[in-house]
Tab-separated table of C-alpha atoms in Angstrom:
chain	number	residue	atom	x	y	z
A	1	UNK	CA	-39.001	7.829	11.504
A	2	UNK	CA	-42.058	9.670	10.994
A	3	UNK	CA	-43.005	13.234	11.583
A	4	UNK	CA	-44.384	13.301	15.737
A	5	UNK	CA	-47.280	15.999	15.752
A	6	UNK	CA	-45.965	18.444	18.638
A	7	UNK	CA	-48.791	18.031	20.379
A	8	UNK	CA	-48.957	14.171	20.560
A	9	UNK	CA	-48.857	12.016	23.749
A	10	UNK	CA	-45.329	11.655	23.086
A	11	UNK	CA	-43.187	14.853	22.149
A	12	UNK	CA	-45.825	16.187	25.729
A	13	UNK	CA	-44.303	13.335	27.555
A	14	UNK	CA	-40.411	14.213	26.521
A	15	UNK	CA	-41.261	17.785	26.609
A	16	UNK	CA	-41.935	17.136	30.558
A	17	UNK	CA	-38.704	15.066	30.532
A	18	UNK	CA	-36.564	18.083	28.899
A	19	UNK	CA	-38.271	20.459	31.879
A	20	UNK	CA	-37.344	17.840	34.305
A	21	UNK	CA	-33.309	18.102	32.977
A	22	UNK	CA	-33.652	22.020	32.634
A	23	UNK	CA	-34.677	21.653	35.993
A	24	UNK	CA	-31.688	19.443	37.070
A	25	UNK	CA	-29.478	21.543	35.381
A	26	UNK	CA	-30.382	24.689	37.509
A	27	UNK	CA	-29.866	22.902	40.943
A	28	UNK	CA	-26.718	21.466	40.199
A	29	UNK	CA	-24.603	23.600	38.266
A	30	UNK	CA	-24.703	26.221	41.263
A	31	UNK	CA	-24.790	23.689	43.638
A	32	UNK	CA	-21.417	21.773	42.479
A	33	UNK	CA	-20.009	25.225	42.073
A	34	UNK	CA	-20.646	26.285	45.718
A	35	UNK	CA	-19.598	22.933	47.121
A	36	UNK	CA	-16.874	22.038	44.929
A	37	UNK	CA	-18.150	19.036	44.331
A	38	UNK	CA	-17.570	17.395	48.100
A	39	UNK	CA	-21.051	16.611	48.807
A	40	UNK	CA	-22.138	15.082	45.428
A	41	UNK	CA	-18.645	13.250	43.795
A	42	UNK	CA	-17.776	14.892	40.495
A	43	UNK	CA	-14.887	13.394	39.242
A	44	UNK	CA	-14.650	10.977	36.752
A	45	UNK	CA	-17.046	7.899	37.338
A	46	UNK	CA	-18.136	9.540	40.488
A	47	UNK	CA	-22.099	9.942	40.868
A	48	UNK	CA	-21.720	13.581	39.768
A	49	UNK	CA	-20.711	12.133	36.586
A	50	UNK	CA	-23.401	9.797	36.014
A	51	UNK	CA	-25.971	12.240	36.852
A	52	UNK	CA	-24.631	14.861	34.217
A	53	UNK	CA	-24.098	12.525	32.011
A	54	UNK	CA	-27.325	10.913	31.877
A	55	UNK	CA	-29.417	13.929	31.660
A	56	UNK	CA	-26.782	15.093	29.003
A	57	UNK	CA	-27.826	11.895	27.273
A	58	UNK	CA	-31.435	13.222	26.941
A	59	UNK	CA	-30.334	16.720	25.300
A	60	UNK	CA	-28.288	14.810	22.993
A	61	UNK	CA	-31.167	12.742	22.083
A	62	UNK	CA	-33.674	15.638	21.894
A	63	UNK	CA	-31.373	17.490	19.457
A	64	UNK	CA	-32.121	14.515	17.004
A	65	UNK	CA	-35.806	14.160	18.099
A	66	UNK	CA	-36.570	17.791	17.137
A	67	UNK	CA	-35.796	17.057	13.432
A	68	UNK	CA	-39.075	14.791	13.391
A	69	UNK	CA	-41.406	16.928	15.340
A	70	UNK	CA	-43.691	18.946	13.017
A	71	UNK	CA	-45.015	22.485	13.354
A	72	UNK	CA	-48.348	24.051	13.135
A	73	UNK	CA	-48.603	27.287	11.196
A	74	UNK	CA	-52.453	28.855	11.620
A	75	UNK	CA	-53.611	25.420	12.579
A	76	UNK	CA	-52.204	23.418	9.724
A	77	UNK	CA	-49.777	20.577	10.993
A	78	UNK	CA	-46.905	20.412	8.689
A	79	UNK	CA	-45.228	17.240	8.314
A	80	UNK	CA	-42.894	17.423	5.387
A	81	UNK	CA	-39.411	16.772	5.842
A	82	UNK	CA	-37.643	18.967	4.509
A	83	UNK	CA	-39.824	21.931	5.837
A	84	UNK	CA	-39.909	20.581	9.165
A	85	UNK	CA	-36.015	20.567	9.623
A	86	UNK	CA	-35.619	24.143	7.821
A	87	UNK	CA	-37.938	25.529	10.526
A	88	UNK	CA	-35.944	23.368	12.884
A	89	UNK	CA	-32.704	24.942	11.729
A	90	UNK	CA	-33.786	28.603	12.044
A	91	UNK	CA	-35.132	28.500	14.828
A	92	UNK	CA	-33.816	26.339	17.674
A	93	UNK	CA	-31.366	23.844	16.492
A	94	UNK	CA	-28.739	26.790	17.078
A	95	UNK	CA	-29.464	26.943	20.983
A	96	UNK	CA	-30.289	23.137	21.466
A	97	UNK	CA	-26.427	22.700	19.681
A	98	UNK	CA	-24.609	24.426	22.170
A	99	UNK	CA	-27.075	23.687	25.402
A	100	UNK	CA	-25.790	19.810	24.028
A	101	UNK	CA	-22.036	20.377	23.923
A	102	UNK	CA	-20.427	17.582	26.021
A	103	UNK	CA	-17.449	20.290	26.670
A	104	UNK	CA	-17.412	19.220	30.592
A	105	UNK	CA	-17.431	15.630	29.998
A	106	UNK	CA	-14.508	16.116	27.554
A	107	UNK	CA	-12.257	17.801	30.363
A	108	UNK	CA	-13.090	15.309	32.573
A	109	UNK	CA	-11.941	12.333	30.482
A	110	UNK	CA	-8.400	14.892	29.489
A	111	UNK	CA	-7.754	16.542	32.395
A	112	UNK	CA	-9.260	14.453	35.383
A	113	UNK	CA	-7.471	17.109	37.931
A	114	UNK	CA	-9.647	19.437	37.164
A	115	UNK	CA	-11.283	21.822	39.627
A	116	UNK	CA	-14.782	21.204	40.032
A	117	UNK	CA	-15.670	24.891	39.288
A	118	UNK	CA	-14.152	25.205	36.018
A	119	UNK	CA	-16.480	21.593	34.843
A	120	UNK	CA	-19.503	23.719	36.561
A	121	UNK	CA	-18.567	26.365	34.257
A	122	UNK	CA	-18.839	24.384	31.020
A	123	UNK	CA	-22.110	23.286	31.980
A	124	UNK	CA	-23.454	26.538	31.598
A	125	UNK	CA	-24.751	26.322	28.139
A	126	UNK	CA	-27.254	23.694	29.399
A	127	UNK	CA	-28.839	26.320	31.126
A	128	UNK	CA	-30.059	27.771	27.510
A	129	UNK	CA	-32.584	25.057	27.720
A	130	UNK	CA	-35.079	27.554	30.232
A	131	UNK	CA	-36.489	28.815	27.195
A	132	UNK	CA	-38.057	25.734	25.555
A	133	UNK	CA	-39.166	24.514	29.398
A	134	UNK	CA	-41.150	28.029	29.626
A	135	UNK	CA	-42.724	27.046	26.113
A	136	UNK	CA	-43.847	24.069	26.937
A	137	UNK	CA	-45.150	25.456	30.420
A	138	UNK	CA	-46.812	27.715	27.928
A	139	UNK	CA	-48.511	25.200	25.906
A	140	UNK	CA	-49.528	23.533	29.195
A	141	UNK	CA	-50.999	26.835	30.614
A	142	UNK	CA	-52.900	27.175	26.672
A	143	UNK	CA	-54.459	23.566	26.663
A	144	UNK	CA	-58.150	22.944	26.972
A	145	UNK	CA	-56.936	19.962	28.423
A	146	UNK	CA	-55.223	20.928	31.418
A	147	UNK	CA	-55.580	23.297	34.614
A	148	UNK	CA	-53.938	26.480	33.582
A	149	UNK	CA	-54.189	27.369	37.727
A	150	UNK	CA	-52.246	24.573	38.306
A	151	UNK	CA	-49.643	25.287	35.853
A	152	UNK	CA	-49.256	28.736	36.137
A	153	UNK	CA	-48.681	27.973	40.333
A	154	UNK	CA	-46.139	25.095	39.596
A	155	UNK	CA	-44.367	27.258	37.387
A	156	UNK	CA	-43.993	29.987	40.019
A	157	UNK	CA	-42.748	28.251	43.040
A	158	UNK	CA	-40.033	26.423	40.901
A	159	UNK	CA	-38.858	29.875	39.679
A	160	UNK	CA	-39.075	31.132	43.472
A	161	UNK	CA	-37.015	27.860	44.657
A	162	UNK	CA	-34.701	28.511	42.193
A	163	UNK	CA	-34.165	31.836	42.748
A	164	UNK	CA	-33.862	31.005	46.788
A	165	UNK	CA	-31.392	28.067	45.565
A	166	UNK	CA	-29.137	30.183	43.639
A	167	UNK	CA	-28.786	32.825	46.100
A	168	UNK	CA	-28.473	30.156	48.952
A	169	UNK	CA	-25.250	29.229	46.771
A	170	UNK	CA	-23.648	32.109	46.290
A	171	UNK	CA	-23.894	32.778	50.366
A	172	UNK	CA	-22.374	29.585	50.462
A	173	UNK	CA	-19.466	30.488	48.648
A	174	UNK	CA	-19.064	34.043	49.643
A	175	UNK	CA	-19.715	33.688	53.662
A	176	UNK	CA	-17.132	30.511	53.415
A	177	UNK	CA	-19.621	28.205	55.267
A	178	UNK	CA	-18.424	24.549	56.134
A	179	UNK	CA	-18.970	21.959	52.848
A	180	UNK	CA	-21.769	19.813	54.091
A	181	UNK	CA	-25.077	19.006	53.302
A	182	UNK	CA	-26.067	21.019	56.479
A	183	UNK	CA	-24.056	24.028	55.668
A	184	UNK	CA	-26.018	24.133	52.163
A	185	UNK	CA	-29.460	24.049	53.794
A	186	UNK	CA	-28.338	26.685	56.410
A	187	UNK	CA	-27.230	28.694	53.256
A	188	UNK	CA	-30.705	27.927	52.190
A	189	UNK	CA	-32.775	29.030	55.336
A	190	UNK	CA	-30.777	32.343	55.511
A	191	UNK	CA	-31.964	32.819	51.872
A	192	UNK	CA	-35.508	32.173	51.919
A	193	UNK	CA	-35.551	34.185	55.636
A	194	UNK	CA	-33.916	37.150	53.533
A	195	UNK	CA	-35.694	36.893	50.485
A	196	UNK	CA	-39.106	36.524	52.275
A	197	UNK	CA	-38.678	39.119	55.551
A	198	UNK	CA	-36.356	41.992	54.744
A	199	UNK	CA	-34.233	42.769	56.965
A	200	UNK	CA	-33.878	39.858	59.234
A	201	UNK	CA	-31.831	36.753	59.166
A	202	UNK	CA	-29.735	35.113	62.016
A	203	UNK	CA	-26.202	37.475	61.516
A	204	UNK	CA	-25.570	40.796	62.608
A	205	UNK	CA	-24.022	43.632	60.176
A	206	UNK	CA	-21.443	43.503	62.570
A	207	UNK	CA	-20.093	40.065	62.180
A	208	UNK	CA	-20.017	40.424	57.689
A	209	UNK	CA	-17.590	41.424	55.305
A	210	UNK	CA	-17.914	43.639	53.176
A	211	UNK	CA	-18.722	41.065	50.180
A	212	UNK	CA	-21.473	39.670	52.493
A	213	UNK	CA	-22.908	42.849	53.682
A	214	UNK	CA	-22.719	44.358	50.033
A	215	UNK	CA	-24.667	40.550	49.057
A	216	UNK	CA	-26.801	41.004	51.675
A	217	UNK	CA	-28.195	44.091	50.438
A	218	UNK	CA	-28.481	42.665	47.343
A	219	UNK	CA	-30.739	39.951	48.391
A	220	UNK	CA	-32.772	42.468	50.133
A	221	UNK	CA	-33.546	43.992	47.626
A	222	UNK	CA	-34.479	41.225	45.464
A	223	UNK	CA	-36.679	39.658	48.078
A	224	UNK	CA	-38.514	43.495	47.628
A	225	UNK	CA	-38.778	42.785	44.020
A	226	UNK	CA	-39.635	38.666	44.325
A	227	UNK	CA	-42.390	40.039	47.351
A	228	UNK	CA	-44.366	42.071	44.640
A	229	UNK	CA	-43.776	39.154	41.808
A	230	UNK	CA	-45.778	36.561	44.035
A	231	UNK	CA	-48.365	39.308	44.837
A	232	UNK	CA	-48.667	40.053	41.289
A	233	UNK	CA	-48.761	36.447	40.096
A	234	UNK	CA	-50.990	35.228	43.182
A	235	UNK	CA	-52.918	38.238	42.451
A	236	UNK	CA	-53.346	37.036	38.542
A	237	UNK	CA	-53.635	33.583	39.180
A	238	UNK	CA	-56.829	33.931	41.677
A	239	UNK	CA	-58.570	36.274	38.707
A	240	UNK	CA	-57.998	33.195	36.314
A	241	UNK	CA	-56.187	34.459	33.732
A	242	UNK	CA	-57.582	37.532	31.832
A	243	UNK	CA	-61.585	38.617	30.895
A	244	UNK	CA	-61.502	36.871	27.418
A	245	UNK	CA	-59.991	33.441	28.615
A	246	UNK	CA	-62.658	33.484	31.144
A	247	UNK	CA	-65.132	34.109	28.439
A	248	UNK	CA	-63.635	31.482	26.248
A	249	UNK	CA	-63.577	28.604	29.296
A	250	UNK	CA	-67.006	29.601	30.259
A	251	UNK	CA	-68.542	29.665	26.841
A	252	UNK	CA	-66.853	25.843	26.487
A	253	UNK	CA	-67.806	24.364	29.372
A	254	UNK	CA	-71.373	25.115	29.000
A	255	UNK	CA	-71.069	23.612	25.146
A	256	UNK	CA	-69.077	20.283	26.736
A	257	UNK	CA	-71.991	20.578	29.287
A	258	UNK	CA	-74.680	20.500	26.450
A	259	UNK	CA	-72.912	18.251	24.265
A	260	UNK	CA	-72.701	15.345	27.397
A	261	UNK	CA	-76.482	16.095	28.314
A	262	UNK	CA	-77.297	15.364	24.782
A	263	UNK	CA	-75.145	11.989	25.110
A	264	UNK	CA	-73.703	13.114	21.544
A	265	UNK	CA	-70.819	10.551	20.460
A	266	UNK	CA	-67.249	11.690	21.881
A	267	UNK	CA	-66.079	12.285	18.620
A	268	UNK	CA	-68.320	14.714	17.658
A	269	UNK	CA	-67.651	16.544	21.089
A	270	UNK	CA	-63.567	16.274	19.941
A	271	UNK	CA	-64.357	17.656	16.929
A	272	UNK	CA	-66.205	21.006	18.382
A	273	UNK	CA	-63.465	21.016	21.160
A	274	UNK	CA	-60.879	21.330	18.073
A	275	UNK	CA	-62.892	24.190	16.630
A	276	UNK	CA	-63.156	26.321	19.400
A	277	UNK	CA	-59.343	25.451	20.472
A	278	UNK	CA	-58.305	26.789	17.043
A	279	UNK	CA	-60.970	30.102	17.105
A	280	UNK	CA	-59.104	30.787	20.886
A	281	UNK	CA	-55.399	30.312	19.414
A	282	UNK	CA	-55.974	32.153	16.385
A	283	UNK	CA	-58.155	34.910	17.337
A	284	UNK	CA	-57.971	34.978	21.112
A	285	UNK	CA	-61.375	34.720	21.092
A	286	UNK	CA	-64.636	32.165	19.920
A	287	UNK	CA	-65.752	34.013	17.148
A	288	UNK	CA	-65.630	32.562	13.891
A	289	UNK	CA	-65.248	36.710	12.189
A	290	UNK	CA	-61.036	35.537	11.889
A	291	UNK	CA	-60.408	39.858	11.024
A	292	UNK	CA	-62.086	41.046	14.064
A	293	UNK	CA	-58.378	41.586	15.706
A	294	UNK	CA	-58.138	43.450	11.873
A	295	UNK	CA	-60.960	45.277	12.233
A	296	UNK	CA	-60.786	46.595	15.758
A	297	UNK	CA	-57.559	48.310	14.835
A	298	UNK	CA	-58.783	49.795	11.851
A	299	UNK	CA	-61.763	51.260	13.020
A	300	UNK	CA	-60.246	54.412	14.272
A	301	UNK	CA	-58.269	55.041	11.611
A	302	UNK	CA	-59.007	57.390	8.633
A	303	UNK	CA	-60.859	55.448	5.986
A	304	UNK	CA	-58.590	56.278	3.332
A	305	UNK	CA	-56.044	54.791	5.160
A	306	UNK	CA	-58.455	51.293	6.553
A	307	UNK	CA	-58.987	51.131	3.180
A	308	UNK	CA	-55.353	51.426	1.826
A	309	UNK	CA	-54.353	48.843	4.613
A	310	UNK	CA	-56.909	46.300	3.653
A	311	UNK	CA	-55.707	46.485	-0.402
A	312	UNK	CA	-52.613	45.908	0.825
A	313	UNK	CA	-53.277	42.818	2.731
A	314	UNK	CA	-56.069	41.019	0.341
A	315	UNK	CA	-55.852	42.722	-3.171
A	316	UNK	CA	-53.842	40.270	-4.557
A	317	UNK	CA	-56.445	37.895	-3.547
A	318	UNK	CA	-59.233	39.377	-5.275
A	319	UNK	CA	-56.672	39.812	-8.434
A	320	UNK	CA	-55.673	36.472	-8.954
A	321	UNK	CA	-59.134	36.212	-10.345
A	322	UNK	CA	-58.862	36.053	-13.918
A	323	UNK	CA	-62.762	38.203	-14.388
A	324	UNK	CA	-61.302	40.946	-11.433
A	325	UNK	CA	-58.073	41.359	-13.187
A	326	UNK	CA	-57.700	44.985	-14.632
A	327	UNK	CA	-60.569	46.007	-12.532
A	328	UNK	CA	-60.554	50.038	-11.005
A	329	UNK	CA	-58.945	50.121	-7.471
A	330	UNK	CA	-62.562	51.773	-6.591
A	331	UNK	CA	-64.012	48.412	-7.595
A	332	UNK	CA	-61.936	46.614	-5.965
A	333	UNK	CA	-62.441	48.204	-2.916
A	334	UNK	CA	-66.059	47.758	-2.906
A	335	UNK	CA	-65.644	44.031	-3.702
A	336	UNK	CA	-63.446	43.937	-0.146
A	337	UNK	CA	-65.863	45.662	1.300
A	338	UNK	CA	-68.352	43.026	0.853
A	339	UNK	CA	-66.240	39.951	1.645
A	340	UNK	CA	-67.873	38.113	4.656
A	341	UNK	CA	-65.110	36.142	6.557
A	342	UNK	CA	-65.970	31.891	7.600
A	343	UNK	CA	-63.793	29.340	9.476
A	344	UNK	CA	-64.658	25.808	8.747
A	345	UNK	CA	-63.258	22.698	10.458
A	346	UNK	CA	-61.257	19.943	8.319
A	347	UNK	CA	-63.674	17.466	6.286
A	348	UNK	CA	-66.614	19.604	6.286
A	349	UNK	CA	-68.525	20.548	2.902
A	350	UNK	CA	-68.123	24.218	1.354
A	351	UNK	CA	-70.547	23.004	-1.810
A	352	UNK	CA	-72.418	20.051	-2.755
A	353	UNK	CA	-72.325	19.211	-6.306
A	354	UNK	CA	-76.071	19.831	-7.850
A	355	UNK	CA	-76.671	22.416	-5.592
A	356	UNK	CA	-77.481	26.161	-7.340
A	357	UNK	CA	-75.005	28.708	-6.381
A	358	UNK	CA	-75.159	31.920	-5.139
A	359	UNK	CA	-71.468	32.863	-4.070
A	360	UNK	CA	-68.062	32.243	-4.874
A	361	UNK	CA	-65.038	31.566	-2.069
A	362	UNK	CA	-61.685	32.958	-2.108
A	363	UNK	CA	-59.132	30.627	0.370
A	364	UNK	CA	-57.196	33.050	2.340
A	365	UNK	CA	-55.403	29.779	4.759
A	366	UNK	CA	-56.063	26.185	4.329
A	367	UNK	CA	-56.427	23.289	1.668
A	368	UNK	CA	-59.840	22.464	0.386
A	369	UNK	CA	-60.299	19.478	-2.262
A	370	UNK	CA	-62.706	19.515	-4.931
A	371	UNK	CA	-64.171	16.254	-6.595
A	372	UNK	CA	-67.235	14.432	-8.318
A	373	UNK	CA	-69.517	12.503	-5.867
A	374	UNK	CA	-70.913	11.529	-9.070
A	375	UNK	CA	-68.045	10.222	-10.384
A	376	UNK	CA	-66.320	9.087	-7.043
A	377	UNK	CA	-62.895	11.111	-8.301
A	378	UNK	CA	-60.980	14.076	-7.031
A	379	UNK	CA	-60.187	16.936	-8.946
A	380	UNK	CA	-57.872	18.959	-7.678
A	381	UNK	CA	-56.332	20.451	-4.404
A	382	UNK	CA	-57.020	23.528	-3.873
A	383	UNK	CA	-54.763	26.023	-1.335
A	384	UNK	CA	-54.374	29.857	0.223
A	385	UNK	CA	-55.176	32.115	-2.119
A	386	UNK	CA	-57.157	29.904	-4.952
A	387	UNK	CA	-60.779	30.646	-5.452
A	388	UNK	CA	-63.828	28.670	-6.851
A	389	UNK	CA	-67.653	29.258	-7.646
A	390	UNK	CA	-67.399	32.293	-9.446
A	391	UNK	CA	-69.464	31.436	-12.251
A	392	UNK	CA	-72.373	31.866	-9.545
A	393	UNK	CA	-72.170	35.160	-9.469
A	394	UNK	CA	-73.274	35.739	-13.087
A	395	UNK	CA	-75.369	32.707	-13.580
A	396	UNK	CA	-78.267	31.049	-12.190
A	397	UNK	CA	-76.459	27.345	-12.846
A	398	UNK	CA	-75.837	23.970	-10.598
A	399	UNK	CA	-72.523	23.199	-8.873
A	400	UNK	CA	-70.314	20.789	-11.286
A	401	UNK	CA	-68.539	19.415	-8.034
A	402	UNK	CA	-68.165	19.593	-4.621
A	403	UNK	CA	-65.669	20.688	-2.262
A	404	UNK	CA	-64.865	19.877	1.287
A	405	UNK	CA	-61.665	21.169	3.150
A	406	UNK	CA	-58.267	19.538	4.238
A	407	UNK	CA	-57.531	21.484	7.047
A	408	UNK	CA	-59.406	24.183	9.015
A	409	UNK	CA	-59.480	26.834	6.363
A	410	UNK	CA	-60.062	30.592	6.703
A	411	UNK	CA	-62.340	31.631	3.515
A	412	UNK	CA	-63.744	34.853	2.021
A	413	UNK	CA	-67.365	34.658	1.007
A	414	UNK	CA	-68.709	36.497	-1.627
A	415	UNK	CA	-72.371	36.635	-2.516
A	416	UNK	CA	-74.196	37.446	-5.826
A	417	UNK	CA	-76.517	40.086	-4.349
A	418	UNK	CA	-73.802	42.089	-3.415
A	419	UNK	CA	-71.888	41.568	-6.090
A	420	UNK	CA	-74.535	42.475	-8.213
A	421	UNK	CA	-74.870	45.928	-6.097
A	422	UNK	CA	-71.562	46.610	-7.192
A	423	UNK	CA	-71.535	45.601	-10.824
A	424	UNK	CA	-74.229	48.287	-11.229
A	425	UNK	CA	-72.074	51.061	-10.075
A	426	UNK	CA	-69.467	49.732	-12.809
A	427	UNK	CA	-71.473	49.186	-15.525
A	428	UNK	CA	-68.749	49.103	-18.402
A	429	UNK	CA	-66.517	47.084	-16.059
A	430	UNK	CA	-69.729	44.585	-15.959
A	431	UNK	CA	-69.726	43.955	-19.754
A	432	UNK	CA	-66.137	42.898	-19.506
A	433	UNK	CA	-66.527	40.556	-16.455
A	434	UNK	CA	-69.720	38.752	-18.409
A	435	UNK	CA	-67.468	38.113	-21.410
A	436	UNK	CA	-64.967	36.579	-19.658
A	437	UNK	CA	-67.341	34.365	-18.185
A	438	UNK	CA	-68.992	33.235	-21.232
A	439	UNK	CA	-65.367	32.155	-21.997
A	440	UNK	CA	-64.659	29.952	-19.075
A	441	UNK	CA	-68.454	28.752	-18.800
């Protein structure tokens, strides 16, 4: 089977099918709890039985799926095996393997006597499965291709109806109500009517228990605490997420705007979608300057320590260049300094070959591939933290090749005027640098 991109009509489909059993999982295991299993049968071939086992069927599956869905890391899908089921392994497979155990339909099929509670019970594990249905609610909020008002409301009233459901349950079982279908949704009404208006429902103080009243209170206070989550999410829903989404969605619906007015073919328009998608998941925001997250937290600090912070993070970049290597930290420094950050989409050109150069590129993420248009032949392939077109910065000459990237690819730029700027500040360092050109020329 080959490796599903995560993102891919298919793994979205299942994903909504794995929210769907989540979903399932959260009404019923309460539910068969409270009612002991007299309203929905939940003995052995009984339609309790079906119904768990069914939906147990598509965790089971899922657990198997997961091994061929790939990952993106910085916008690079990876689709390799063996790194896709590593990833797999420390992260999920863990939780998936015990949301999947069939531990209830095993004491079923050995001990067919068994109180319906105690099944109910086992089933808990499958509730572990919340977390990947908020992730995928999270990749539907994220999407340029769906409502993320829609979403985010959707994803709130199920989380209020569940929390109404699971309180409505344990009234159920507490205030000893008669096992019926009707008894559950009058368990339900005095939930929601005590969740929603504090202080009221249809029993007096009088007529509880202690458990009850001490429940009661409970749920009061809750529906305090649920009252101020609605406001708050109601509140952050009608403001449309936050200032620099709003920014982002604005800024691309005037481009899609443009692009349609211009009738420009549809995939051209995918491809600038793609670009801005990755600029907003990467950098929360549409510019292309990938370290302006960097740079906003390092402009308060000290420069002796900006500057220590930013060696840290790209030195070895600049090192791995065989004319930097040895350098001063002071020249180093400056040559950081300089460095003027680019994001460019997959298959689009970083050189042609026959063109003069004037700066060299140091790959910080991403796959570029250099080859001969001449010769119609690839090179090489070139990843994070490779460099090319250094000879540029000494020499006046013609590019020898050409190179286009692989994936979207975060690159350093360096050009020769600046370069130059700083060569004269090191002028014994210079002498060094030109004779280990003349070696590799």
């Amino acid at each position: 089977m080959k490796i599903l991109h995560p993102e891919s009509r298919i793994v979205n489909s299942w994903n909504i099918l794995i929210v769907l059993t989540t979903i399932y999982n959260y009404i019923f295991v309460p539910f068969q709890m409270a009612t002991k299993g007299n309203i929905i049968g939940n003995s052995f071939l009984g339609l309790g039985f079906f119904l768990d086992l069914g939906f147990d069927s598509i965790l089971i599956f899922d657990l198997f799926l997961r091994f061929n869905v790939g990952y993106t890391e910085r916008g690079q899908f990876v689709n390799d095996k063996m790194h896709v089921r590593k990833n797999y392994f420390q992260t999920d497979f863990k939780r998936h393997f015990l949301s999947c155990l069939p531990l209830d339909i095993v004491a079923r099929l050995f001990y067919p006597n068994l109180e319906v509670w105690i099944i109910a019970l086992l089933r808990i594990p499958r509730l572990l499965r919340v977390f990947d249905s908020f992730s995928a609610s999270k990749f539907w909020e994220d999407s340029i291709n769906s409502n993320p008002v829609i979403v985010r409301l959707l994803r709130l009233l199920i989380v209020i109806f569940l929390v109404e459901h699971w309180v409505a349950c344990t009234w159920f079982l507490i205030r000893n109500i008669n096992i019926s279908f009707h008894g559950y949704l009058q368990a339900l009404y005095w939930s929601v009517m005590t969740l929603t208006t504090v202080g009221y429902d249809n029993i007096a103080a009088g007529e509880q228990t202690v458990p009850e009243l001490s429940f009661t209170i409970f749920v009061m206070m809750l529906g305090v605490t649920m009252y101020a989550f609605i406001i708050g999410n109601v509140a952050s829903v009608i403001t449309d997420m936050n200032a620099s989404r709003s920014r982002f969605r604005e800024k691309l619906d005037r481009i899609q705007t443009y692009l349609r007015e211009k009738k420009v073919p549809q995939g051209l328009q995918r491809k600038v979608r793609s670009y801005y998608q990755y600029m907003w998941e990467y950098n929360r925001d549409t510019s292309t300057d990938f370290l302006s997250v960097e740079k906003y937290y390092l402009n308060d600090l000290p420069r002796s320590l900006s500057t220590q912070i930013s060696l840290c993070l790209n030195q070895n970049l600049i090192e791995s260049v065989p004319m930097f290597r040895g350098a001063e930290p002071q020249f180093i420094e400056q040559i950081l300094a300089k460095l003027q950050p680019i994001v460019l989409p997959p298959e689009d050109y970083v050189i042609h070959e026959g063109q003069i150069g004037h700066e060299m590129y140091f790959i910080n993420h991403g796959e570029v591939q250099v080859f001969s248009e001449k010769d119609n032949k690839v090179i090489e392939n070139m990843e994070s933290g490779a460099f090319f077109g250094e000879l540029a910065l000494l020499y006046s000459v013609r590019r020898t090749a050409s190179v286009k990237t692989l994936t979207y690819c975060e690159l350093f730029v360096l050009e020769k005027n600046d370069f130059s700027q700083v060569m004269a500040d090191y002028p014994s360092f210079a002498d060094k640098i030109q004779e280990i050109a003349e070696k590799r020329r």
